Short mmCIF file of C-alpha atoms and ligand atoms in Angstrom, two decimals:
data_model
loop_
_atom_site.label_atom_id
_atom_site.label_comp_id
_atom_site.label_asym_id
_atom_site.label_seq_id
_atom_site.Cartn_x
_atom_site.Cartn_y
_atom_site.Cartn_z
CA VAL A 1 -17.50 3.48 -26.01
CA THR A 2 -19.25 5.65 -23.45
CA VAL A 3 -22.35 5.48 -21.28
CA THR A 4 -25.42 6.29 -23.39
CA THR A 5 -28.79 7.16 -21.84
CA ASP A 6 -29.85 3.63 -22.62
CA ILE A 7 -26.85 2.18 -20.71
CA ALA A 8 -27.50 4.56 -17.78
CA ASP A 9 -31.12 3.36 -17.70
CA ARG A 10 -29.98 -0.24 -17.66
CA LEU A 11 -27.49 0.50 -14.86
CA ALA A 12 -30.40 1.94 -12.88
CA THR A 13 -32.09 -1.45 -13.09
CA ALA A 14 -28.91 -3.21 -11.94
CA VAL A 15 -28.54 -1.08 -8.78
CA GLU A 16 -31.13 1.25 -7.25
CA ALA A 17 -31.56 4.36 -9.41
CA ALA A 18 -30.42 6.57 -6.50
CA HIS A 19 -27.04 4.85 -6.70
CA VAL A 20 -26.34 5.62 -10.34
CA LEU A 21 -24.77 9.07 -10.63
CA VAL A 22 -24.35 10.83 -13.95
CA GLY A 23 -23.41 14.36 -15.07
CA ASP A 24 -23.11 16.99 -12.34
CA ALA A 25 -24.20 14.51 -9.68
CA ILE A 26 -20.69 13.01 -9.96
CA GLY A 27 -18.59 14.70 -7.30
CA GLU A 28 -14.97 15.70 -7.95
CA ASP A 29 -13.79 13.02 -5.51
CA TYR A 30 -14.71 10.29 -7.96
CA THR A 31 -12.31 11.65 -10.59
CA HIS A 32 -8.95 10.92 -8.94
CA ASP A 33 -6.88 9.15 -6.30
CA GLU A 34 -3.86 10.53 -4.39
CA ALA A 35 -1.21 9.96 -7.10
CA LEU A 36 0.84 13.14 -7.58
CA THR A 37 1.37 12.71 -11.30
CA VAL A 38 -1.94 11.40 -12.67
CA ALA A 39 -4.58 14.04 -13.41
CA GLY A 40 -8.20 13.29 -12.61
CA ARG A 41 -10.73 12.33 -15.29
CA ARG A 42 -14.51 12.41 -15.23
CA PRO A 43 -16.35 9.14 -15.67
CA ALA A 44 -19.73 9.14 -17.42
CA ALA A 45 -21.37 7.25 -14.55
CA VAL A 46 -20.67 6.23 -10.98
CA VAL A 47 -22.54 3.22 -9.65
CA ARG A 48 -22.66 2.29 -5.98
CA PRO A 49 -23.70 -1.35 -5.75
CA GLY A 50 -24.97 -2.73 -2.45
CA ALA A 51 -24.29 -6.43 -3.11
CA ALA A 52 -22.22 -8.81 -5.24
CA ALA A 53 -25.23 -9.61 -7.43
CA GLU A 54 -25.51 -5.92 -8.30
CA VAL A 55 -21.80 -5.77 -9.18
CA ALA A 56 -22.34 -8.76 -11.47
CA ALA A 57 -25.34 -7.08 -13.14
CA VAL A 58 -23.33 -3.88 -13.72
CA LEU A 59 -20.43 -5.81 -15.25
CA ARG A 60 -22.74 -7.75 -17.57
CA ILE A 61 -24.10 -4.45 -18.91
CA ALA A 62 -20.64 -2.87 -19.25
CA ASN A 63 -19.15 -5.96 -20.88
CA GLU A 64 -21.93 -6.24 -23.43
CA ALA A 65 -21.58 -2.56 -24.34
CA GLY A 66 -17.75 -2.56 -24.12
CA VAL A 67 -17.70 0.33 -21.60
CA PRO A 68 -14.58 0.56 -19.39
CA VAL A 69 -15.06 0.00 -15.66
CA THR A 70 -12.85 1.28 -12.85
CA ALA A 71 -13.26 -0.11 -9.35
CA ARG A 72 -12.96 2.43 -6.56
CA GLY A 73 -12.35 1.75 -2.89
CA SER A 74 -11.41 4.82 -0.83
CA ALA A 75 -9.23 6.36 -3.60
CA THR A 76 -6.21 6.69 -1.32
CA GLY A 77 -4.07 4.89 -3.91
CA LEU A 78 -0.76 6.48 -4.91
CA SER A 79 -0.40 5.19 -8.47
CA GLY A 80 -3.44 6.55 -10.31
CA ALA A 81 -4.93 3.05 -10.51
CA CYS A 82 -8.46 4.17 -9.71
CA VAL A 83 -8.51 7.24 -11.94
CA PRO A 84 -11.50 6.54 -14.20
CA VAL A 85 -11.48 6.29 -17.97
CA GLU A 86 -13.15 9.35 -19.49
CA GLY A 87 -16.69 8.28 -20.39
CA GLY A 88 -16.40 5.04 -18.43
CA ILE A 89 -18.12 3.66 -15.34
CA VAL A 90 -16.77 3.85 -11.80
CA VAL A 91 -17.94 1.05 -9.53
CA SER A 92 -17.60 2.52 -6.06
CA PHE A 93 -17.64 0.05 -3.18
CA GLU A 94 -18.55 2.60 -0.48
CA ARG A 95 -21.92 0.92 0.26
CA MET A 96 -20.50 -2.60 0.47
CA ASN A 97 -18.95 -1.87 3.84
CA ARG A 98 -20.14 -4.64 6.14
CA VAL A 99 -17.98 -6.86 8.28
CA LEU A 100 -19.90 -10.06 7.62
CA GLU A 101 -18.24 -12.26 10.22
CA ILE A 102 -15.55 -12.33 12.87
CA ASP A 103 -14.92 -16.04 13.27
CA THR A 104 -13.12 -16.44 16.60
CA GLU A 105 -12.70 -20.23 16.15
CA ASN A 106 -10.97 -20.11 12.77
CA HIS A 107 -9.47 -16.67 13.42
CA VAL A 108 -10.72 -15.05 10.25
CA ALA A 109 -12.77 -12.02 9.28
CA VAL A 110 -15.10 -12.13 6.30
CA VAL A 111 -15.65 -8.63 4.94
CA GLU A 112 -17.13 -6.71 2.07
CA PRO A 113 -14.60 -4.74 0.00
CA GLY A 114 -15.68 -1.28 1.15
CA VAL A 115 -14.79 -2.00 4.79
CA THR A 116 -12.02 0.38 5.84
CA LEU A 117 -8.93 -0.63 7.81
CA GLN A 118 -10.04 1.69 10.61
CA GLN A 119 -13.45 0.03 10.77
CA LEU A 120 -11.96 -3.48 10.79
CA ASP A 121 -9.44 -2.52 13.47
CA GLU A 122 -12.18 -1.23 15.76
CA ILE A 123 -14.23 -4.42 15.36
CA THR A 124 -11.33 -6.88 15.72
CA ALA A 125 -10.17 -5.01 18.86
CA GLN A 126 -13.46 -5.93 20.51
CA HIS A 127 -12.41 -9.59 20.13
CA ASP A 128 -8.76 -9.06 21.19
CA LEU A 129 -7.77 -9.88 17.62
CA VAL A 130 -5.99 -7.86 14.97
CA TYR A 131 -5.80 -7.73 11.19
CA PRO A 132 -2.10 -6.92 10.98
CA VAL A 133 -1.74 -5.01 7.69
CA PHE A 134 -1.33 -1.33 8.51
CA PRO A 135 -0.54 0.71 5.41
CA GLY A 136 -0.20 4.36 6.34
CA GLU A 137 -3.77 5.37 5.49
CA TYR A 138 -6.48 3.71 7.61
CA SER A 139 -9.33 5.09 5.52
CA ALA A 140 -8.18 2.73 2.73
CA SER A 141 -10.59 -0.08 1.92
CA ILE A 142 -9.95 -3.82 2.04
CA GLY A 143 -10.89 -4.07 -1.66
CA GLY A 144 -8.24 -1.46 -2.47
CA ASN A 145 -5.74 -3.18 -0.19
CA VAL A 146 -6.34 -6.50 -1.94
CA ALA A 147 -6.11 -4.94 -5.40
CA THR A 148 -2.82 -3.16 -4.56
CA ASN A 149 -1.39 -5.85 -2.26
CA ALA A 150 -0.97 -3.14 0.37
CA GLY A 151 2.01 -3.41 2.71
CA GLY A 152 2.91 -0.85 5.34
CA MET A 153 5.18 -0.75 8.34
CA ARG A 154 4.25 -4.03 10.00
CA ALA A 155 5.19 -6.14 6.95
CA VAL A 156 8.54 -6.97 8.56
CA LYS A 157 6.67 -9.08 11.11
CA TYR A 158 3.40 -10.10 9.45
CA GLY A 159 4.01 -9.80 5.71
CA VAL A 160 1.72 -7.93 3.33
CA THR A 161 -1.90 -8.24 2.22
CA ARG A 162 -1.14 -11.29 0.08
CA HIS A 163 -0.06 -13.18 3.20
CA GLN A 164 -3.31 -12.42 5.00
CA VAL A 165 -5.99 -13.09 2.38
CA LEU A 166 -7.28 -16.65 2.57
CA GLY A 167 -10.07 -16.39 0.05
CA LEU A 168 -12.04 -14.08 -2.19
CA GLU A 169 -15.35 -13.70 -3.88
CA ALA A 170 -14.79 -11.91 -7.17
CA VAL A 171 -16.87 -10.97 -10.19
CA LEU A 172 -15.31 -11.45 -13.61
CA ALA A 173 -15.80 -8.99 -16.47
CA SER A 174 -18.47 -11.34 -17.88
CA GLY A 175 -20.53 -10.97 -14.70
CA GLU A 176 -19.73 -14.52 -13.57
CA THR A 177 -18.86 -14.83 -9.88
CA ILE A 178 -16.09 -17.04 -8.50
CA ARG A 179 -15.10 -17.97 -4.96
CA THR A 180 -11.45 -18.76 -4.25
CA GLY A 181 -9.72 -20.21 -1.19
CA GLY A 182 -11.55 -20.34 2.14
CA LYS A 183 -11.08 -20.36 5.92
CA PHE A 184 -7.90 -22.41 5.70
CA VAL A 185 -4.21 -21.71 5.16
CA LYS A 186 -3.34 -24.75 3.07
CA ALA A 187 -4.54 -25.35 -0.47
CA THR A 188 -2.92 -27.11 -3.40
CA THR A 189 -5.93 -27.37 -5.61
CA GLY A 190 -5.18 -25.95 -9.04
CA TYR A 191 -3.84 -22.50 -9.78
CA ASP A 192 -4.06 -20.04 -6.91
CA LEU A 193 -6.56 -17.52 -8.24
CA THR A 194 -6.68 -15.69 -4.90
CA GLN A 195 -3.04 -14.72 -5.29
CA LEU A 196 -3.48 -13.83 -8.96
CA ILE A 197 -6.25 -11.36 -8.18
CA ILE A 198 -4.33 -9.83 -5.24
CA GLY A 199 -2.23 -6.97 -6.59
CA SER A 200 -3.96 -6.96 -9.99
CA GLU A 201 -5.14 -3.34 -9.51
CA GLY A 202 -8.72 -3.91 -10.63
CA THR A 203 -7.66 -5.27 -14.02
CA LEU A 204 -8.71 -8.92 -13.62
CA ALA A 205 -11.87 -9.02 -11.49
CA LEU A 206 -13.85 -6.98 -8.96
CA VAL A 207 -13.50 -8.24 -5.41
CA THR A 208 -16.83 -8.47 -3.58
CA GLU A 209 -15.76 -10.32 -0.41
CA ALA A 210 -12.49 -11.19 1.31
CA THR A 211 -11.66 -13.77 3.98
CA LEU A 212 -8.79 -12.43 6.07
CA LYS A 213 -6.49 -13.97 8.68
CA LEU A 214 -6.68 -12.55 12.19
CA TYR A 215 -4.09 -12.77 14.97
CA PRO A 216 -4.15 -12.35 18.75
CA ARG A 217 -3.82 -8.66 19.60
CA LEU A 218 -0.70 -8.39 21.77
CA ARG A 219 -1.38 -5.86 24.50
CA HIS A 220 2.05 -4.44 25.21
CA GLN A 221 4.04 -2.35 22.76
CA ALA A 222 7.25 -0.36 23.05
CA THR A 223 8.97 1.97 20.59
CA VAL A 224 12.67 2.74 20.48
CA LEU A 225 14.15 5.62 18.50
CA ALA A 226 17.85 5.67 17.67
CA PRO A 227 19.65 8.50 15.86
CA PHE A 228 22.63 7.47 13.70
CA PRO A 229 25.37 9.51 12.02
CA SER A 230 24.36 8.08 8.61
CA LEU A 231 22.08 5.54 6.95
CA ASP A 232 24.85 2.99 6.48
CA PRO A 233 25.08 1.74 10.08
CA ILE A 234 21.28 1.56 10.22
CA THR A 235 21.09 -0.82 7.30
CA HIS A 236 23.91 -2.89 8.78
CA ALA A 237 22.04 -2.98 12.09
CA ILE A 238 18.79 -4.30 10.56
CA PRO A 239 19.87 -7.94 9.97
CA ARG A 240 21.48 -8.05 13.42
CA ILE A 241 18.23 -6.88 15.04
CA VAL A 242 16.32 -9.54 13.10
CA ASP A 243 18.91 -12.19 14.15
CA SER A 244 18.42 -11.27 17.79
CA GLY A 245 14.98 -12.88 17.76
CA ILE A 246 13.05 -9.96 19.26
CA GLY A 247 10.70 -10.13 16.25
CA PRO A 248 10.27 -6.40 15.63
CA LEU A 249 6.82 -5.22 14.60
CA ILE A 250 8.20 -2.13 12.86
CA LEU A 251 11.75 -1.39 11.62
CA GLU A 252 11.76 1.96 9.85
CA TYR A 253 14.43 4.40 8.85
CA ILE A 254 13.72 8.09 8.49
CA ASP A 255 16.26 10.47 7.00
CA MET A 256 17.10 13.72 8.75
CA MET A 257 15.12 15.94 6.35
CA THR A 258 12.03 13.75 6.50
CA MET A 259 12.26 13.49 10.30
CA SER A 260 12.39 17.25 10.81
CA ALA A 261 9.67 17.92 8.21
CA THR A 262 7.27 15.24 9.51
CA THR A 263 7.68 16.04 13.21
CA ALA A 264 7.20 19.74 12.42
CA PHE A 265 4.11 18.85 10.35
CA VAL A 266 2.40 17.19 13.35
CA GLY A 267 3.99 19.51 15.97
CA LEU A 268 5.90 16.71 17.70
CA ASP A 269 8.91 17.39 19.93
CA LEU A 270 10.72 14.13 20.71
CA GLY A 271 13.04 15.80 23.21
CA ILE A 272 16.21 14.87 21.31
CA PRO A 273 19.04 17.23 22.34
CA GLU A 274 20.07 19.73 19.69
CA THR A 275 23.66 18.46 19.58
CA ILE A 276 22.41 15.05 18.50
CA ARG A 277 19.82 16.44 16.12
CA GLU A 278 22.53 18.47 14.39
CA GLN A 279 24.68 15.41 13.75
CA ALA A 280 22.10 12.69 13.14
CA LEU A 281 21.60 12.07 9.44
CA ALA A 282 19.17 9.18 9.88
CA TYR A 283 16.95 7.63 12.53
CA LEU A 284 15.93 4.06 13.18
CA VAL A 285 12.51 3.39 14.69
CA VAL A 286 11.92 -0.04 16.20
CA MET A 287 8.56 -1.06 17.58
CA MET A 288 8.07 -4.30 19.47
CA GLU A 289 5.04 -6.06 20.89
CA ASN A 290 4.56 -8.80 23.45
CA ARG A 291 1.90 -10.52 25.50
CA HIS A 292 3.94 -9.94 28.67
CA GLU A 293 5.08 -6.54 29.87
CA ASP A 294 8.20 -7.89 31.62
CA ARG A 295 9.36 -9.78 28.52
CA LEU A 296 8.84 -6.67 26.46
CA GLU A 297 10.96 -4.69 28.89
CA GLU A 298 13.71 -7.33 28.62
CA ASP A 299 13.59 -7.08 24.82
CA VAL A 300 13.78 -3.27 24.97
CA ALA A 301 16.83 -3.40 27.26
CA GLN A 302 18.54 -5.96 25.00
CA LEU A 303 17.75 -3.89 21.90
CA ALA A 304 19.06 -0.68 23.50
CA ASP A 305 22.42 -2.37 24.27
CA GLN A 306 22.58 -3.81 20.80
CA LEU A 307 21.82 -0.46 19.11
CA ALA A 308 24.55 1.25 21.12
CA GLU A 309 27.03 -1.43 19.97
CA LEU A 310 25.82 -1.01 16.38
CA GLY A 311 26.68 2.69 16.32
CA ALA A 312 23.56 4.51 17.51
CA MET A 313 24.36 7.98 18.84
CA ASP A 314 21.81 7.49 21.60
CA VAL A 315 18.76 5.35 22.27
CA TYR A 316 15.36 6.70 23.35
CA VAL A 317 12.52 4.56 24.61
CA LEU A 318 9.56 6.69 23.71
CA PRO A 319 6.59 7.16 26.00
CA ALA A 320 3.45 5.60 24.47
CA ALA A 321 1.90 8.94 23.43
CA ALA A 322 5.09 10.19 21.71
CA ALA A 323 5.57 6.79 20.05
CA GLY A 324 2.02 6.91 18.68
CA GLN A 325 2.59 10.43 17.39
CA LEU A 326 5.89 9.48 15.75
CA ILE A 327 4.36 6.51 13.92
CA ASP A 328 1.45 8.73 12.93
CA ALA A 329 3.89 11.39 11.68
CA ARG A 330 5.78 8.76 9.69
CA GLU A 331 2.52 7.60 8.15
CA LYS A 332 1.79 11.18 7.17
CA SER A 333 5.09 11.55 5.35
CA PHE A 334 3.24 11.44 2.04
CA TRP A 335 1.21 14.54 3.00
CA VAL A 336 4.41 16.24 4.15
CA ALA A 337 6.06 15.51 0.80
CA LYS A 338 2.96 16.81 -0.99
CA ALA A 339 2.81 19.96 1.17
CA ASN A 340 6.49 20.57 0.36
CA ASN A 341 5.73 20.32 -3.36
CA ALA A 342 7.43 17.00 -4.06
CA ASP A 343 7.12 16.32 -7.78
CA ASP A 344 6.73 12.56 -7.41
CA ILE A 345 7.07 9.79 -4.87
CA PHE A 346 8.48 6.28 -5.23
CA ASP A 347 8.28 3.05 -3.26
CA ILE A 348 11.05 1.00 -4.79
CA VAL A 349 11.88 -2.26 -3.05
CA VAL A 350 15.35 -3.84 -2.91
CA PRO A 351 16.75 -6.68 -0.81
CA ARG A 352 17.15 -4.97 2.57
CA ALA A 353 20.91 -5.50 2.63
CA ALA A 354 21.15 -3.56 -0.66
CA ILE A 355 19.62 -0.34 0.75
CA PRO A 356 23.02 1.39 1.35
CA GLU A 357 24.26 0.69 -2.19
CA PHE A 358 20.90 1.71 -3.63
CA MET A 359 20.87 4.96 -1.67
CA THR A 360 24.50 5.80 -2.57
CA LYS A 361 23.83 5.31 -6.27
CA VAL A 362 20.50 7.16 -6.20
CA THR A 363 21.98 10.11 -4.30
CA GLU A 364 24.74 10.36 -6.94
CA LEU A 365 22.18 10.12 -9.73
CA ALA A 366 20.06 12.87 -8.19
CA SER A 367 22.97 15.25 -7.72
CA GLU A 368 24.27 14.61 -11.27
CA ASN A 369 20.83 15.70 -12.47
CA ALA A 370 20.37 18.69 -10.17
CA SER A 371 17.50 16.91 -8.47
CA TRP A 372 16.84 16.49 -4.80
CA ILE A 373 15.56 13.37 -3.05
CA ALA A 374 14.52 12.74 0.56
CA GLY A 375 12.84 9.86 2.20
CA CYS A 376 12.25 7.17 4.69
CA GLY A 377 11.59 3.51 4.37
CA HIS A 378 10.45 0.21 5.65
CA ALA A 379 14.11 -0.67 6.31
CA GLY A 380 13.18 -4.12 7.60
CA ASP A 381 11.77 -5.13 4.23
CA GLY A 382 13.88 -3.05 1.84
CA ASN A 383 10.99 -0.81 0.77
CA VAL A 384 12.46 2.65 0.24
CA HIS A 385 10.05 5.59 0.01
CA LEU A 386 11.59 8.55 -1.77
CA SER A 387 10.26 11.94 -2.77
CA ILE A 388 11.84 13.63 -5.74
CA PHE A 389 12.04 17.38 -6.20
CA GLN A 390 12.66 18.14 -9.88
CA SER A 391 10.14 20.24 -11.73
CA ASP A 392 11.43 19.56 -15.27
CA PRO A 393 9.33 16.55 -16.38
CA ASP A 394 11.99 15.25 -18.81
CA VAL A 395 14.78 15.34 -16.25
CA ARG A 396 12.47 13.81 -13.67
CA ALA A 397 11.50 10.99 -16.05
CA HIS A 398 15.18 10.30 -16.72
CA VAL A 399 16.09 10.24 -13.01
CA SER A 400 13.05 8.10 -12.21
CA LYS A 401 13.81 5.54 -14.88
CA GLU A 402 17.47 5.30 -13.84
CA MET A 403 16.41 5.00 -10.20
CA PHE A 404 14.17 2.04 -11.07
CA ARG A 405 16.94 0.53 -13.21
CA ILE A 406 19.36 0.76 -10.27
CA GLY A 407 16.82 -0.85 -7.93
CA MET A 408 16.08 -3.66 -10.35
CA ALA A 409 19.78 -4.31 -10.99
CA LEU A 410 20.18 -4.81 -7.24
CA GLY A 411 17.49 -7.49 -7.33
CA GLY A 412 14.58 -5.20 -6.49
CA ALA A 413 11.32 -4.07 -8.09
CA ILE A 414 9.68 -0.82 -9.18
CA SER A 415 6.97 -0.83 -6.52
CA GLY A 416 6.85 -2.57 -3.17
CA GLU A 417 3.29 -1.65 -2.29
CA HIS A 418 1.76 1.29 -4.17
CA GLY A 419 1.45 -0.55 -7.47
CA ILE A 420 2.13 0.35 -11.09
CA GLY A 421 -1.22 1.96 -11.91
CA GLU A 422 -0.88 4.61 -14.53
CA ALA A 423 1.86 6.57 -12.75
CA LYS A 424 4.64 4.00 -13.07
CA LYS A 425 3.39 2.27 -16.22
CA PRO A 426 5.90 3.80 -18.69
CA TYR A 427 8.81 2.72 -16.49
CA TYR A 428 7.34 -0.73 -15.90
CA LEU A 429 6.80 -1.33 -19.62
CA ALA A 430 10.28 -0.03 -20.44
CA LEU A 431 12.15 -2.03 -17.80
CA GLU A 432 10.19 -5.23 -17.15
CA ASP A 433 10.99 -8.49 -18.98
CA PRO A 434 8.74 -8.40 -22.10
CA VAL A 435 8.14 -12.14 -21.84
CA LYS A 436 6.53 -11.59 -18.43
CA VAL A 437 4.53 -8.58 -19.61
CA ASP A 438 3.22 -10.57 -22.56
CA LEU A 439 2.22 -13.46 -20.28
CA MET A 440 0.40 -11.01 -18.03
CA ARG A 441 -1.46 -9.56 -21.03
CA ARG A 442 -2.60 -13.07 -21.93
CA ILE A 443 -3.75 -13.71 -18.36
CA LYS A 444 -5.65 -10.41 -18.51
CA GLY A 445 -7.20 -11.57 -21.80
CA ALA A 446 -8.41 -14.79 -20.17
CA PHE A 447 -10.09 -12.93 -17.29
CA ASP A 448 -11.36 -9.97 -19.28
CA PRO A 449 -11.48 -10.71 -23.05
CA ASN A 450 -13.03 -7.35 -23.96
CA GLY A 451 -10.52 -5.40 -21.88
CA ILE A 452 -13.15 -3.44 -19.92
CA LEU A 453 -11.57 -3.70 -16.45
CA ASN A 454 -9.38 -0.71 -15.63
CA PRO A 455 -7.82 -0.33 -19.09
CA GLY A 456 -4.65 1.78 -19.08
CA THR A 457 -3.62 0.49 -15.67
CA ILE A 458 -0.38 -1.58 -15.62
CA PHE A 459 -0.57 -1.99 -19.42
CA ASP A 460 -1.19 0.39 -22.28
CA SER A 461 -4.68 0.47 -23.67
CA GLY A 462 -5.55 -1.61 -26.69
CA ASP A 463 -6.11 -5.28 -27.09
CA PRO A 464 -5.03 -6.73 -23.76
CA ALA A 465 -4.20 -10.15 -25.19
C1 LIG B 1 -0.95 9.04 3.46
C2 LIG B 1 -0.91 7.74 2.74
C3 LIG B 1 -0.10 6.72 3.21
C4 LIG B 1 -0.07 5.50 2.56
N1 LIG B 1 0.74 4.51 3.05
C5 LIG B 1 0.76 3.30 2.45
C6 LIG B 1 1.58 2.26 2.97
O1 LIG B 1 2.28 2.42 3.97
N2 LIG B 1 1.54 1.07 2.33
C7 LIG B 1 0.76 0.83 1.24
O2 LIG B 1 0.75 -0.28 0.73
N3 LIG B 1 0.00 1.82 0.72
C8 LIG B 1 -0.02 3.03 1.29
N4 LIG B 1 -0.80 4.04 0.76
C9 LIG B 1 -1.53 3.80 -0.50
C10 LIG B 1 -2.99 3.34 -0.35
O3 LIG B 1 -3.52 3.61 0.92
C11 LIG B 1 -3.11 1.87 -0.65
O4 LIG B 1 -2.73 1.67 -2.00
C12 LIG B 1 -4.49 1.27 -0.44
O5 LIG B 1 -4.42 -0.13 -0.62
C13 LIG B 1 -5.54 1.82 -1.40
O6 LIG B 1 -6.82 1.46 -0.93
P1 LIG B 1 -8.09 2.25 -1.46
O7 LIG B 1 -9.30 1.65 -0.87
O8 LIG B 1 -7.93 3.70 -1.24
O9 LIG B 1 -8.01 1.88 -3.00
P2 LIG B 1 -8.24 2.80 -4.32
O10 LIG B 1 -7.26 3.89 -4.32
O11 LIG B 1 -9.69 3.18 -4.30
O12 LIG B 1 -7.96 1.77 -5.42
C14 LIG B 1 -6.69 1.19 -5.57
C15 LIG B 1 -6.78 0.10 -6.64
O13 LIG B 1 -7.64 -0.93 -6.19
C16 LIG B 1 -8.68 -1.16 -7.15
N5 LIG B 1 -9.84 -1.59 -6.38
C17 LIG B 1 -10.44 -0.94 -5.34
N6 LIG B 1 -11.43 -1.69 -4.86
C18 LIG B 1 -11.48 -2.82 -5.59
C19 LIG B 1 -12.29 -3.98 -5.59
N7 LIG B 1 -13.27 -4.14 -4.71
N8 LIG B 1 -12.04 -4.95 -6.51
C20 LIG B 1 -11.05 -4.82 -7.40
N9 LIG B 1 -10.25 -3.73 -7.47
C21 LIG B 1 -10.47 -2.76 -6.57
C22 LIG B 1 -8.82 0.16 -7.88
O14 LIG B 1 -9.38 -0.01 -9.15
C23 LIG B 1 -7.36 0.57 -7.97
O15 LIG B 1 -6.75 -0.15 -9.00
C24 LIG B 1 -0.86 5.28 1.39
C25 LIG B 1 -1.68 6.30 0.91
C26 LIG B 1 -1.71 7.52 1.57
C27 LIG B 1 -2.61 8.60 1.02
#
């Protein structure tokens, strides 16, 4: 079913006519996200609601007509989850971008879904508070973060989006609006619908408001960089660093190839002597934060001693500017992979102690299949980000599937934070327990009986229940 003139006219009564785009008025941006393997598609209409009531009116029209609807935040997603259905409707949240409240007594922010991470960070900073989820792309929206359960580098200390969302307002496919949770951390009052909607990639409901936890913004930060002769000692060092009680904010590993490509990409010279650079096969980046400068300095000194004992070739405490640039470069690693023509990227998660075994097996798999992989990862939480270079789609699909199988056999999962979307769907459906997939289809059927919300994402199209 597509958008007829009649449906377009009705949409123009649901939101202001100027915010219903059809035909050539639909810019190319609305056709895709950042996934490397999912081609863009043109929707028949883009609507830009300004309020939850308008979202509800749009969904009532779409549901009645059976037209597919794809929610769109900032389209920075990496799994093709906001690529529209041809002939369908895109609901773009760009106009619902107000921070409704910063509640400094309950330490929460109440925001509309189109608020970006950058915007929220600027506003919370004015109150000496912080929303601690920092996925690598700050133009991403809170609605997109909620729908993908975004993670990022600080998850090792603060957890991911699902740990920070206290409540939601969401519109069901029928146009009915529900509110879940609230400004409290404890709730044992029926099924937790907040958590069910988080990570559902726009397939269960459209989020129109989120209540988020805020934390005191700790003023002092320090970043330590340690080159290692291989990845193995890094992964053995991680649990020891966690045991030490310094509470790292960031614990990342970056392999040698990714380090040289990303630092070159942003023009960053970390001043590491050539002799070390030649021998270092992996780097550990540890960032810490504290309320007190002297305590932070003590932690840095303790960490430096510990890293030396754990096999680091050297330990560098980076000046603030270089540290900021390094984290920024790490966050840009996706663009570096893309610029270097990576054929796909992965964000497999395994228990953090299993990273060495995972990497050994995956490196063997890649070389057996004449493929090349490089990467970095949130070493503190086992989330390994790999780029694969293999232009033959059949070989790449084989290597990818086996890579996921290896990760899952080690107790991991296909995606730690990017989601399944359309990009990883074939692997998910092939490898996931069918009993769970069937249960999820039935949950989808309860939320969205006509299957209009983001069909083709996570599951194949067709009757969702
Ligand atoms: C350079 C780069 C680095 C990145 N680093 C990270 C990282 O470290 N960690 C990480 O987790 N991700 C990372 N990402 C991926 C991406 O930023 C996240 O997935 C982010 O959460 C997407 O937000 P968005 O607003 O762009 O969502 P979109 O791409 O617009 O949408 C993503 C999904 O959310 C749904 N959606 C959007 N808004 C709503 C809504 N209001 N209600 C219901 N569903 C909705 C869409 O339908 C889609 O399924 C990175 C991306 C880039 C380009």
